[in-house]
JSON list of C-alpha atoms in Angstrom, two decimals:
[
{"chain": "A", "resi": 1, "resn": "MET", "atom": "CA", "xyz": [139.91, 270.02, 16.27]},
{"chain": "A", "resi": 2, "resn": "GLU", "atom": "CA", "xyz": [139.32, 273.12, 18.02]},
{"chain": "A", "resi": 3, "resn": "LYS", "atom": "CA", "xyz": [136.46, 273.52, 20.59]},
{"chain": "A", "resi": 4, "resn": "LEU", "atom": "CA", "xyz": [133.44, 274.84, 20.48]},
{"chain": "A", "resi": 5, "resn": "GLU", "atom": "CA", "xyz": [133.31, 277.16, 23.87]},
{"chain": "A", "resi": 6, "resn": "SER", "atom": "CA", "xyz": [129.04, 276.72, 24.46]},
{"chain": "A", "resi": 7, "resn": "PRO", "atom": "CA", "xyz": [127.55, 280.17, 25.12]},
{"chain": "A", "resi": 8, "resn": "LYS", "atom": "CA", "xyz": [126.93, 280.14, 28.50]},
{"chain": "A", "resi": 9, "resn": "ALA", "atom": "CA", "xyz": [130.38, 279.89, 29.11]},
{"chain": "A", "resi": 10, "resn": "ALA", "atom": "CA", "xyz": [131.37, 282.50, 26.47]},
{"chain": "A", "resi": 11, "resn": "ASN", "atom": "CA", "xyz": [129.35, 285.09, 28.02]},
{"chain": "A", "resi": 12, "resn": "ALA", "atom": "CA", "xyz": [130.44, 284.68, 31.81]},
{"chain": "A", "resi": 13, "resn": "GLN", "atom": "CA", "xyz": [133.90, 285.05, 29.82]},
{"chain": "A", "resi": 14, "resn": "ILE", "atom": "CA", "xyz": [132.51, 288.59, 28.31]},
{"chain": "A", "resi": 15, "resn": "ASN", "atom": "CA", "xyz": [130.97, 289.49, 31.41]},
{"chain": "A", "resi": 16, "resn": "GLY", "atom": "CA", "xyz": [133.81, 288.74, 33.83]},
{"chain": "A", "resi": 17, "resn": "GLN", "atom": "CA", "xyz": [136.22, 291.04, 31.52]},
{"chain": "A", "resi": 18, "resn": "ASN", "atom": "CA", "xyz": [134.02, 293.81, 31.63]},
{"chain": "A", "resi": 19, "resn": "THR", "atom": "CA", "xyz": [133.32, 293.29, 35.60]},
{"chain": "A", "resi": 20, "resn": "ALA", "atom": "CA", "xyz": [137.44, 293.62, 35.67]},
{"chain": "A", "resi": 21, "resn": "TYR", "atom": "CA", "xyz": [137.59, 296.21, 33.07]},
{"chain": "A", "resi": 22, "resn": "THR", "atom": "CA", "xyz": [134.94, 298.71, 34.63]},
{"chain": "A", "resi": 23, "resn": "THR", "atom": "CA", "xyz": [136.09, 298.34, 38.24]},
{"chain": "A", "resi": 24, "resn": "PRO", "atom": "CA", "xyz": [138.04, 301.72, 39.46]},
{"chain": "A", "resi": 25, "resn": "PRO", "atom": "CA", "xyz": [141.53, 300.47, 40.46]},
{"chain": "A", "resi": 26, "resn": "ASN", "atom": "CA", "xyz": [141.14, 302.43, 44.05]},
{"chain": "A", "resi": 27, "resn": "GLY", "atom": "CA", "xyz": [145.03, 303.08, 43.64]},
{"chain": "A", "resi": 28, "resn": "GLY", "atom": "CA", "xyz": [148.33, 303.11, 41.93]},
{"chain": "A", "resi": 29, "resn": "LEU", "atom": "CA", "xyz": [149.97, 305.67, 40.05]},
{"chain": "A", "resi": 30, "resn": "GLN", "atom": "CA", "xyz": [147.94, 306.01, 37.26]},
{"chain": "A", "resi": 31, "resn": "ALA", "atom": "CA", "xyz": [144.51, 306.99, 39.50]},
{"chain": "A", "resi": 32, "resn": "TRP", "atom": "CA", "xyz": [146.50, 308.69, 42.02]},
{"chain": "A", "resi": 33, "resn": "LEU", "atom": "CA", "xyz": [147.81, 311.10, 39.52]},
{"chain": "A", "resi": 34, "resn": "GLN", "atom": "CA", "xyz": [144.34, 312.08, 38.76]},
{"chain": "A", "resi": 35, "resn": "VAL", "atom": "CA", "xyz": [143.94, 313.22, 41.68]},
{"chain": "A", "resi": 36, "resn": "THR", "atom": "CA", "xyz": [146.42, 315.46, 41.33]},
{"chain": "A", "resi": 37, "resn": "GLY", "atom": "CA", "xyz": [145.96, 316.25, 38.09]},
{"chain": "A", "resi": 38, "resn": "SER", "atom": "CA", "xyz": [141.92, 316.97, 39.59]},
{"chain": "A", "resi": 39, "resn": "PHE", "atom": "CA", "xyz": [144.54, 318.92, 42.53]},
{"chain": "A", "resi": 40, "resn": "PHE", "atom": "CA", "xyz": [146.04, 321.14, 39.69]},
{"chain": "A", "resi": 41, "resn": "LEU", "atom": "CA", "xyz": [142.26, 322.06, 38.53]},
{"chain": "A", "resi": 42, "resn": "PHE", "atom": "CA", "xyz": [140.42, 322.91, 42.12]},
{"chain": "A", "resi": 43, "resn": "PHE", "atom": "CA", "xyz": [143.77, 325.29, 42.57]},
{"chain": "A", "resi": 44, "resn": "ASN", "atom": "CA", "xyz": [143.05, 326.92, 38.91]},
{"chain": "A", "resi": 45, "resn": "SER", "atom": "CA", "xyz": [139.73, 327.53, 39.25]},
{"chain": "A", "resi": 46, "resn": "TRP", "atom": "CA", "xyz": [137.57, 327.71, 42.88]},
{"chain": "A", "resi": 47, "resn": "GLY", "atom": "CA", "xyz": [140.97, 328.96, 43.51]},
{"chain": "A", "resi": 48, "resn": "THR", "atom": "CA", "xyz": [141.24, 332.29, 41.28]},
{"chain": "A", "resi": 49, "resn": "VAL", "atom": "CA", "xyz": [137.41, 332.81, 42.60]},
{"chain": "A", "resi": 50, "resn": "ASN", "atom": "CA", "xyz": [139.25, 333.02, 45.99]},
{"chain": "A", "resi": 51, "resn": "THR", "atom": "CA", "xyz": [141.45, 335.27, 45.23]},
{"chain": "A", "resi": 52, "resn": "TYR", "atom": "CA", "xyz": [139.15, 337.43, 44.27]},
{"chain": "A", "resi": 53, "resn": "GLY", "atom": "CA", "xyz": [138.93, 339.71, 47.30]},
{"chain": "A", "resi": 54, "resn": "ALA", "atom": "CA", "xyz": [142.90, 340.61, 46.92]},
{"chain": "A", "resi": 55, "resn": "PHE", "atom": "CA", "xyz": [142.14, 341.95, 43.71]},
{"chain": "A", "resi": 56, "resn": "GLN", "atom": "CA", "xyz": [138.97, 343.97, 45.09]},
{"chain": "A", "resi": 57, "resn": "ALA", "atom": "CA", "xyz": [141.19, 345.83, 47.91]},
{"chain": "A", "resi": 58, "resn": "TYR", "atom": "CA", "xyz": [143.08, 346.62, 44.81]},
{"chain": "A", "resi": 59, "resn": "TYR", "atom": "CA", "xyz": [140.79, 347.92, 42.90]},
{"chain": "A", "resi": 60, "resn": "GLU", "atom": "CA", "xyz": [139.08, 350.31, 45.59]},
{"chain": "A", "resi": 61, "resn": "LEU", "atom": "CA", "xyz": [142.35, 351.87, 46.30]},
{"chain": "A", "resi": 62, "resn": "GLY", "atom": "CA", "xyz": [144.01, 352.39, 43.29]},
{"chain": "A", "resi": 63, "resn": "LEU", "atom": "CA", "xyz": [143.36, 350.53, 39.77]},
{"chain": "A", "resi": 64, "resn": "LEU", "atom": "CA", "xyz": [139.64, 351.59, 40.22]},
{"chain": "A", "resi": 65, "resn": "LYS", "atom": "CA", "xyz": [139.48, 353.75, 43.04]},
{"chain": "A", "resi": 66, "resn": "ASP", "atom": "CA", "xyz": [136.93, 356.06, 40.86]},
{"chain": "A", "resi": 67, "resn": "GLN", "atom": "CA", "xyz": [134.20, 352.99, 40.64]},
{"chain": "A", "resi": 68, "resn": "SER", "atom": "CA", "xyz": [131.43, 351.86, 43.50]},
{"chain": "A", "resi": 69, "resn": "ASN", "atom": "CA", "xyz": [132.03, 349.26, 45.76]},
{"chain": "A", "resi": 70, "resn": "SER", "atom": "CA", "xyz": [128.92, 347.74, 44.46]},
{"chain": "A", "resi": 71, "resn": "ASP", "atom": "CA", "xyz": [130.10, 347.81, 40.47]},
{"chain": "A", "resi": 72, "resn": "ILE", "atom": "CA", "xyz": [133.82, 346.66, 41.82]},
{"chain": "A", "resi": 73, "resn": "SER", "atom": "CA", "xyz": [131.54, 343.46, 43.43]},
{"chain": "A", "resi": 74, "resn": "TRP", "atom": "CA", "xyz": [130.11, 342.67, 40.35]},
{"chain": "A", "resi": 75, "resn": "ILE", "atom": "CA", "xyz": [132.81, 341.37, 39.44]},
{"chain": "A", "resi": 76, "resn": "GLY", "atom": "CA", "xyz": [133.66, 338.83, 41.07]},
{"chain": "A", "resi": 77, "resn": "ALA", "atom": "CA", "xyz": [130.63, 337.82, 41.85]},
{"chain": "A", "resi": 78, "resn": "ILE", "atom": "CA", "xyz": [130.17, 337.36, 37.72]},
{"chain": "A", "resi": 79, "resn": "GLN", "atom": "CA", "xyz": [132.83, 335.19, 38.04]},
{"chain": "A", "resi": 80, "resn": "ALA", "atom": "CA", "xyz": [131.80, 333.27, 40.72]},
{"chain": "A", "resi": 81, "resn": "PHE", "atom": "CA", "xyz": [127.78, 333.01, 38.62]},
{"chain": "A", "resi": 82, "resn": "LEU", "atom": "CA", "xyz": [130.06, 331.60, 35.37]},
{"chain": "A", "resi": 83, "resn": "LEU", "atom": "CA", "xyz": [132.15, 328.89, 37.72]},
{"chain": "A", "resi": 84, "resn": "LEU", "atom": "CA", "xyz": [128.31, 327.45, 38.65]},
{"chain": "A", "resi": 85, "resn": "LEU", "atom": "CA", "xyz": [126.25, 328.46, 35.49]},
{"chain": "A", "resi": 86, "resn": "ILE", "atom": "CA", "xyz": [128.59, 326.90, 32.96]},
{"chain": "A", "resi": 87, "resn": "GLY", "atom": "CA", "xyz": [128.05, 323.49, 34.49]},
{"chain": "A", "resi": 88, "resn": "VAL", "atom": "CA", "xyz": [124.61, 323.46, 32.55]},
{"chain": "A", "resi": 89, "resn": "ILE", "atom": "CA", "xyz": [127.20, 323.07, 29.42]},
{"chain": "A", "resi": 90, "resn": "THR", "atom": "CA", "xyz": [130.34, 321.29, 30.26]},
{"chain": "A", "resi": 91, "resn": "GLY", "atom": "CA", "xyz": [127.96, 318.70, 32.27]},
{"chain": "A", "resi": 92, "resn": "PRO", "atom": "CA", "xyz": [126.62, 317.47, 28.62]},
{"chain": "A", "resi": 93, "resn": "LEU", "atom": "CA", "xyz": [130.06, 318.05, 27.23]},
{"chain": "A", "resi": 94, "resn": "TYR", "atom": "CA", "xyz": [131.97, 316.32, 29.30]},
{"chain": "A", "resi": 95, "resn": "ASP", "atom": "CA", "xyz": [129.15, 312.79, 28.96]},
{"chain": "A", "resi": 96, "resn": "SER", "atom": "CA", "xyz": [130.21, 313.18, 25.10]},
{"chain": "A", "resi": 97, "resn": "GLY", "atom": "CA", "xyz": [133.77, 313.23, 25.64]},
{"chain": "A", "resi": 98, "resn": "HIS", "atom": "CA", "xyz": [135.19, 316.00, 25.71]},
{"chain": "A", "resi": 99, "resn": "PHE", "atom": "CA", "xyz": [136.97, 315.67, 28.46]},
{"chain": "A", "resi": 100, "resn": "TYR", "atom": "CA", "xyz": [140.63, 317.52, 27.03]},
{"chain": "A", "resi": 101, "resn": "VAL", "atom": "CA", "xyz": [138.69, 319.65, 24.93]},
{"chain": "A", "resi": 102, "resn": "LEU", "atom": "CA", "xyz": [137.09, 321.02, 28.10]},
{"chain": "A", "resi": 103, "resn": "ILE", "atom": "CA", "xyz": [140.14, 321.14, 30.36]},
{"chain": "A", "resi": 104, "resn": "LEU", "atom": "CA", "xyz": [142.35, 322.61, 27.53]},
{"chain": "A", "resi": 105, "resn": "THR", "atom": "CA", "xyz": [140.03, 325.54, 26.70]},
{"chain": "A", "resi": 106, "resn": "GLY", "atom": "CA", "xyz": [139.37, 326.24, 30.19]},
{"chain": "A", "resi": 107, "resn": "SER", "atom": "CA", "xyz": [143.26, 326.42, 31.03]},
{"chain": "A", "resi": 108, "resn": "ALA", "atom": "CA", "xyz": [143.46, 328.96, 27.84]},
{"chain": "A", "resi": 109, "resn": "LEU", "atom": "CA", "xyz": [140.65, 330.99, 29.32]},
{"chain": "A", "resi": 110, "resn": "ILE", "atom": "CA", "xyz": [142.21, 331.67, 32.46]},
{"chain": "A", "resi": 111, "resn": "VAL", "atom": "CA", "xyz": [145.67, 331.92, 30.93]},
{"chain": "A", "resi": 112, "resn": "VAL", "atom": "CA", "xyz": [144.75, 334.33, 28.54]},
{"chain": "A", "resi": 113, "resn": "GLY", "atom": "CA", "xyz": [142.20, 336.35, 30.76]},
{"chain": "A", "resi": 114, "resn": "PHE", "atom": "CA", "xyz": [145.17, 337.03, 33.60]},
{"chain": "A", "resi": 115, "resn": "MET", "atom": "CA", "xyz": [147.61, 337.76, 30.97]},
{"chain": "A", "resi": 116, "resn": "THR", "atom": "CA", "xyz": [144.82, 340.39, 29.86]},
{"chain": "A", "resi": 117, "resn": "LEU", "atom": "CA", "xyz": [144.14, 340.97, 32.83]},
{"chain": "A", "resi": 118, "resn": "SER", "atom": "CA", "xyz": [147.68, 342.46, 33.78]},
{"chain": "A", "resi": 119, "resn": "VAL", "atom": "CA", "xyz": [147.10, 345.33, 31.04]},
{"chain": "A", "resi": 120, "resn": "CYS", "atom": "CA", "xyz": [143.61, 346.61, 31.83]},
{"chain": "A", "resi": 121, "resn": "THR", "atom": "CA", "xyz": [143.05, 349.88, 32.45]},
{"chain": "A", "resi": 122, "resn": "SER", "atom": "CA", "xyz": [139.61, 350.51, 32.62]},
{"chain": "A", "resi": 123, "resn": "TYR", "atom": "CA", "xyz": [136.47, 348.89, 34.48]},
{"chain": "A", "resi": 124, "resn": "TRP", "atom": "CA", "xyz": [134.75, 347.21, 31.43]},
{"chain": "A", "resi": 125, "resn": "GLN", "atom": "CA", "xyz": [137.90, 345.90, 30.52]},
{"chain": "A", "resi": 126, "resn": "VAL", "atom": "CA", "xyz": [138.47, 344.14, 34.26]},
{"chain": "A", "resi": 127, "resn": "LEU", "atom": "CA", "xyz": [135.00, 342.84, 33.94]},
{"chain": "A", "resi": 128, "resn": "LEU", "atom": "CA", "xyz": [135.70, 341.18, 30.39]},
{"chain": "A", "resi": 129, "resn": "ALA", "atom": "CA", "xyz": [139.35, 339.85, 31.55]},
{"chain": "A", "resi": 130, "resn": "GLN", "atom": "CA", "xyz": [138.33, 338.73, 34.69]},
{"chain": "A", "resi": 131, "resn": "ALA", "atom": "CA", "xyz": [134.77, 338.44, 34.92]},
{"chain": "A", "resi": 132, "resn": "PHE", "atom": "CA", "xyz": [133.53, 336.63, 31.66]},
{"chain": "A", "resi": 133, "resn": "CYS", "atom": "CA", "xyz": [137.25, 335.59, 30.58]},
{"chain": "A", "resi": 134, "resn": "ILE", "atom": "CA", "xyz": [138.98, 334.05, 33.66]},
{"chain": "A", "resi": 135, "resn": "GLY", "atom": "CA", "xyz": [135.05, 333.07, 34.76]},
{"chain": "A", "resi": 136, "resn": "LEU", "atom": "CA", "xyz": [133.85, 331.22, 31.91]},
{"chain": "A", "resi": 137, "resn": "GLY", "atom": "CA", "xyz": [137.40, 329.51, 32.12]},
{"chain": "A", "resi": 138, "resn": "ASN", "atom": "CA", "xyz": [136.87, 328.23, 35.80]},
{"chain": "A", "resi": 139, "resn": "GLY", "atom": "CA", "xyz": [133.47, 326.64, 34.60]},
{"chain": "A", "resi": 140, "resn": "CYS", "atom": "CA", "xyz": [134.97, 324.88, 31.87]},
{"chain": "A", "resi": 141, "resn": "LEU", "atom": "CA", "xyz": [137.60, 323.07, 34.77]},
{"chain": "A", "resi": 142, "resn": "TYR", "atom": "CA", "xyz": [135.16, 322.31, 37.18]},
{"chain": "A", "resi": 143, "resn": "ILE", "atom": "CA", "xyz": [133.04, 319.52, 35.88]},
{"chain": "A", "resi": 144, "resn": "PRO", "atom": "CA", "xyz": [136.14, 317.64, 34.76]},
{"chain": "A", "resi": 145, "resn": "SER", "atom": "CA", "xyz": [138.27, 318.15, 38.27]},
{"chain": "A", "resi": 146, "resn": "VAL", "atom": "CA", "xyz": [135.27, 316.73, 40.15]},
{"chain": "A", "resi": 147, "resn": "ALA", "atom": "CA", "xyz": [133.89, 313.45, 37.75]},
{"chain": "A", "resi": 148, "resn": "ILE", "atom": "CA", "xyz": [137.23, 312.25, 36.49]},
{"chain": "A", "resi": 149, "resn": "ILE", "atom": "CA", "xyz": [137.65, 310.80, 40.41]},
{"chain": "A", "resi": 150, "resn": "PRO", "atom": "CA", "xyz": [135.24, 308.36, 40.12]},
{"chain": "A", "resi": 151, "resn": "GLN", "atom": "CA", "xyz": [136.10, 306.90, 36.97]},
{"chain": "A", "resi": 152, "resn": "TYR", "atom": "CA", "xyz": [139.16, 305.30, 39.58]},
{"chain": "A", "resi": 153, "resn": "PHE", "atom": "CA", "xyz": [138.02, 304.98, 42.66]},
{"chain": "A", "resi": 154, "resn": "SER", "atom": "CA", "xyz": [134.93, 303.52, 44.17]},
{"chain": "A", "resi": 155, "resn": "SER", "atom": "CA", "xyz": [135.81, 302.57, 48.10]},
{"chain": "A", "resi": 156, "resn": "ARG", "atom": "CA", "xyz": [138.40, 305.44, 48.61]},
{"chain": "A", "resi": 157, "resn": "ARG", "atom": "CA", "xyz": [136.38, 307.99, 46.50]},
{"chain": "A", "resi": 158, "resn": "PRO", "atom": "CA", "xyz": [136.22, 310.18, 49.37]},
{"chain": "A", "resi": 159, "resn": "ILE", "atom": "CA", "xyz": [139.53, 310.89, 50.60]},
{"chain": "A", "resi": 160, "resn": "ALA", "atom": "CA", "xyz": [140.24, 311.04, 46.64]},
{"chain": "A", "resi": 161, "resn": "THR", "atom": "CA", "xyz": [138.15, 313.72, 46.40]},
{"chain": "A", "resi": 162, "resn": "ALA", "atom": "CA", "xyz": [138.85, 315.51, 49.78]},
{"chain": "A", "resi": 163, "resn": "LEU", "atom": "CA", "xyz": [142.48, 315.21, 48.45]},
{"chain": "A", "resi": 164, "resn": "ALA", "atom": "CA", "xyz": [141.71, 316.53, 44.72]},
{"chain": "A", "resi": 165, "resn": "ALA", "atom": "CA", "xyz": [139.32, 319.58, 46.35]},
{"chain": "A", "resi": 166, "resn": "SER", "atom": "CA", "xyz": [141.71, 320.83, 48.68]},
{"chain": "A", "resi": 167, "resn": "GLY", "atom": "CA", "xyz": [143.43, 322.20, 45.72]},
{"chain": "A", "resi": 168, "resn": "SER", "atom": "CA", "xyz": [140.69, 325.11, 46.31]},
{"chain": "A", "resi": 169, "resn": "SER", "atom": "CA", "xyz": [141.95, 325.54, 49.34]},
{"chain": "A", "resi": 170, "resn": "LEU", "atom": "CA", "xyz": [145.95, 326.26, 48.46]},
{"chain": "A", "resi": 171, "resn": "GLY", "atom": "CA", "xyz": [144.69, 328.29, 45.53]},
{"chain": "A", "resi": 172, "resn": "GLY", "atom": "CA", "xyz": [142.55, 330.73, 47.53]},
{"chain": "A", "resi": 173, "resn": "VAL", "atom": "CA", "xyz": [145.32, 330.51, 50.80]},
{"chain": "A", "resi": 174, "resn": "LEU", "atom": "CA", "xyz": [148.54, 331.30, 47.27]},
{"chain": "A", "resi": 175, "resn": "TYR", "atom": "CA", "xyz": [147.10, 333.21, 44.91]},
{"chain": "A", "resi": 176, "resn": "PRO", "atom": "CA", "xyz": [146.63, 336.40, 47.47]},
{"chain": "A", "resi": 177, "resn": "ILE", "atom": "CA", "xyz": [149.83, 335.70, 49.24]},
{"chain": "A", "resi": 178, "resn": "ILE", "atom": "CA", "xyz": [151.32, 336.06, 45.63]},
{"chain": "A", "resi": 179, "resn": "PHE", "atom": "CA", "xyz": [149.66, 338.82, 44.59]},
{"chain": "A", "resi": 180, "resn": "ARG", "atom": "CA", "xyz": [149.73, 341.14, 47.39]},
{"chain": "A", "resi": 181, "resn": "GLN", "atom": "CA", "xyz": [153.42, 340.45, 48.20]},
{"chain": "A", "resi": 182, "resn": "LEU", "atom": "CA", "xyz": [154.82, 340.96, 44.30]},
{"chain": "A", "resi": 183, "resn": "GLN", "atom": "CA", "xyz": [151.86, 343.95, 43.47]},
{"chain": "A", "resi": 184, "resn": "PRO", "atom": "CA", "xyz": [154.04, 346.37, 45.95]},
{"chain": "A", "resi": 185, "resn": "ARG", "atom": "CA", "xyz": [157.28, 345.38, 44.02]},
{"chain": "A", "resi": 186, "resn": "ILE", "atom": "CA", "xyz": [156.79, 344.98, 40.83]},
{"chain": "A", "resi": 187, "resn": "GLY", "atom": "CA", "xyz": [153.87, 346.59, 40.24]},
{"chain": "A", "resi": 188, "resn": "PHE", "atom": "CA", "xyz": [149.86, 344.64, 39.10]},
{"chain": "A", "resi": 189, "resn": "GLY", "atom": "CA", "xyz": [151.11, 343.92, 35.98]},
{"chain": "A", "resi": 190, "resn": "TRP", "atom": "CA", "xyz": [153.98, 341.48, 36.23]},
{"chain": "A", "resi": 191, "resn": "ALA", "atom": "CA", "xyz": [152.49, 340.44, 39.90]},
{"chain": "A", "resi": 192, "resn": "THR", "atom": "CA", "xyz": [148.69, 339.23, 37.43]},
{"chain": "A", "resi": 193, "resn": "ARG", "atom": "CA", "xyz": [151.60, 337.65, 34.97]},
{"chain": "A", "resi": 194, "resn": "THR", "atom": "CA", "xyz": [153.07, 336.17, 37.70]},
{"chain": "A", "resi": 195, "resn": "ILE", "atom": "CA", "xyz": [149.63, 333.90, 38.52]},
{"chain": "A", "resi": 196, "resn": "GLY", "atom": "CA", "xyz": [148.90, 333.35, 34.77]},
{"chain": "A", "resi": 197, "resn": "PHE", "atom": "CA", "xyz": [151.67, 331.61, 34.73]},
{"chain": "A", "resi": 198, "resn": "LEU", "atom": "CA", "xyz": [151.48, 329.96, 37.69]},
{"chain": "A", "resi": 199, "resn": "ALA", "atom": "CA", "xyz": [148.60, 328.84, 35.97]},
{"chain": "A", "resi": 200, "resn": "LEU", "atom": "CA", "xyz": [149.92, 327.78, 32.91]},
{"chain": "A", "resi": 201, "resn": "ALA", "atom": "CA", "xyz": [151.97, 325.53, 34.37]},
{"chain": "A", "resi": 202, "resn": "THR", "atom": "CA", "xyz": [149.97, 323.92, 36.77]},
{"chain": "A", "resi": 203, "resn": "THR", "atom": "CA", "xyz": [147.13, 323.17, 34.07]},
{"chain": "A", "resi": 204, "resn": "ALA", "atom": "CA", "xyz": [149.71, 322.35, 31.56]},
{"chain": "A", "resi": 205, "resn": "PHE", "atom": "CA", "xyz": [150.81, 319.48, 34.59]},
{"chain": "A", "resi": 206, "resn": "SER", "atom": "CA", "xyz": [147.13, 318.49, 34.67]},
{"chain": "A", "resi": 207, "resn": "LEU", "atom": "CA", "xyz": [146.60, 318.38, 30.85]},
{"chain": "A", "resi": 208, "resn": "SER", "atom": "CA", "xyz": [149.90, 315.73, 31.02]},
{"chain": "A", "resi": 209, "resn": "VAL", "atom": "CA", "xyz": [148.63, 313.24, 33.16]},
{"chain": "A", "resi": 210, "resn": "MET", "atom": "CA", "xyz": [145.09, 313.42, 33.51]},
{"chain": "A", "resi": 211, "resn": "ARG", "atom": "CA", "xyz": [143.34, 310.43, 31.60]},
{"chain": "A", "resi": 212, "resn": "VAL", "atom": "CA", "xyz": [140.12, 309.26, 30.61]},
{"chain": "A", "resi": 213, "resn": "ARG", "atom": "CA", "xyz": [139.18, 305.67, 31.30]},
{"chain": "A", "resi": 214, "resn": "GLN", "atom": "CA", "xyz": [137.03, 304.15, 28.57]},
{"chain": "A", "resi": 215, "resn": "THR", "atom": "CA", "xyz": [134.38, 301.08, 30.26]},
{"chain": "A", "resi": 216, "resn": "PRO", "atom": "CA", "xyz": [132.38, 299.05, 27.86]},
{"chain": "A", "resi": 217, "resn": "ARG", "atom": "CA", "xyz": [128.34, 300.50, 27.90]},
{"chain": "A", "resi": 218, "resn": "PRO", "atom": "CA", "xyz": [126.41, 297.55, 30.86]},
{"chain": "A", "resi": 219, "resn": "ASP", "atom": "CA", "xyz": [124.99, 295.81, 27.65]},
{"chain": "A", "resi": 220, "resn": "ALA", "atom": "CA", "xyz": [128.76, 295.56, 25.82]},
{"chain": "A", "resi": 221, "resn": "SER", "atom": "CA", "xyz": [128.85, 291.91, 24.73]}
]
């Protein structure tokens, strides 16, 4: 006859399983892949915001030379503003379990924004493509890139977050170099498309490796 466990022993076993499941691993291949994926999300969100100075210099002397410097500056300002503002919406969406939807939407908006920007010929077109389309895409990536780290790290969270956030610095350095080197050689269109293709490759990597840990609620039984 099967021996029955006491309710107290059963609860202790369940609580032990829940504790083991919810404790961040603080390392391992899967955890560090999240850091790498988050790195590339920062690379393409804050990195593109930090890149705008290179585009503004070109606009002032070339594509948008008939516009005032103030009007041109609004493109970058709106892009940065939307990155932060969209968190009001993306935060609750992330909490509702729409992690992959946010990354996919943000990645698509950034890539489409750059590809559309490459064929723009007027101020309002650049404003829609770079300020609004890319800006909204940046905002969709920002919350997931930050929120995924605590699911995998506790004691090592500061170093993991720092490594992920360094993607914004690398993107802000690499993208302007690519644009400034390629624009005189292959033109504005293909220089911008090159950045779009790089954004496509790096965000696709993030989508392929990032996984949300489904942890039970504290009152799970």
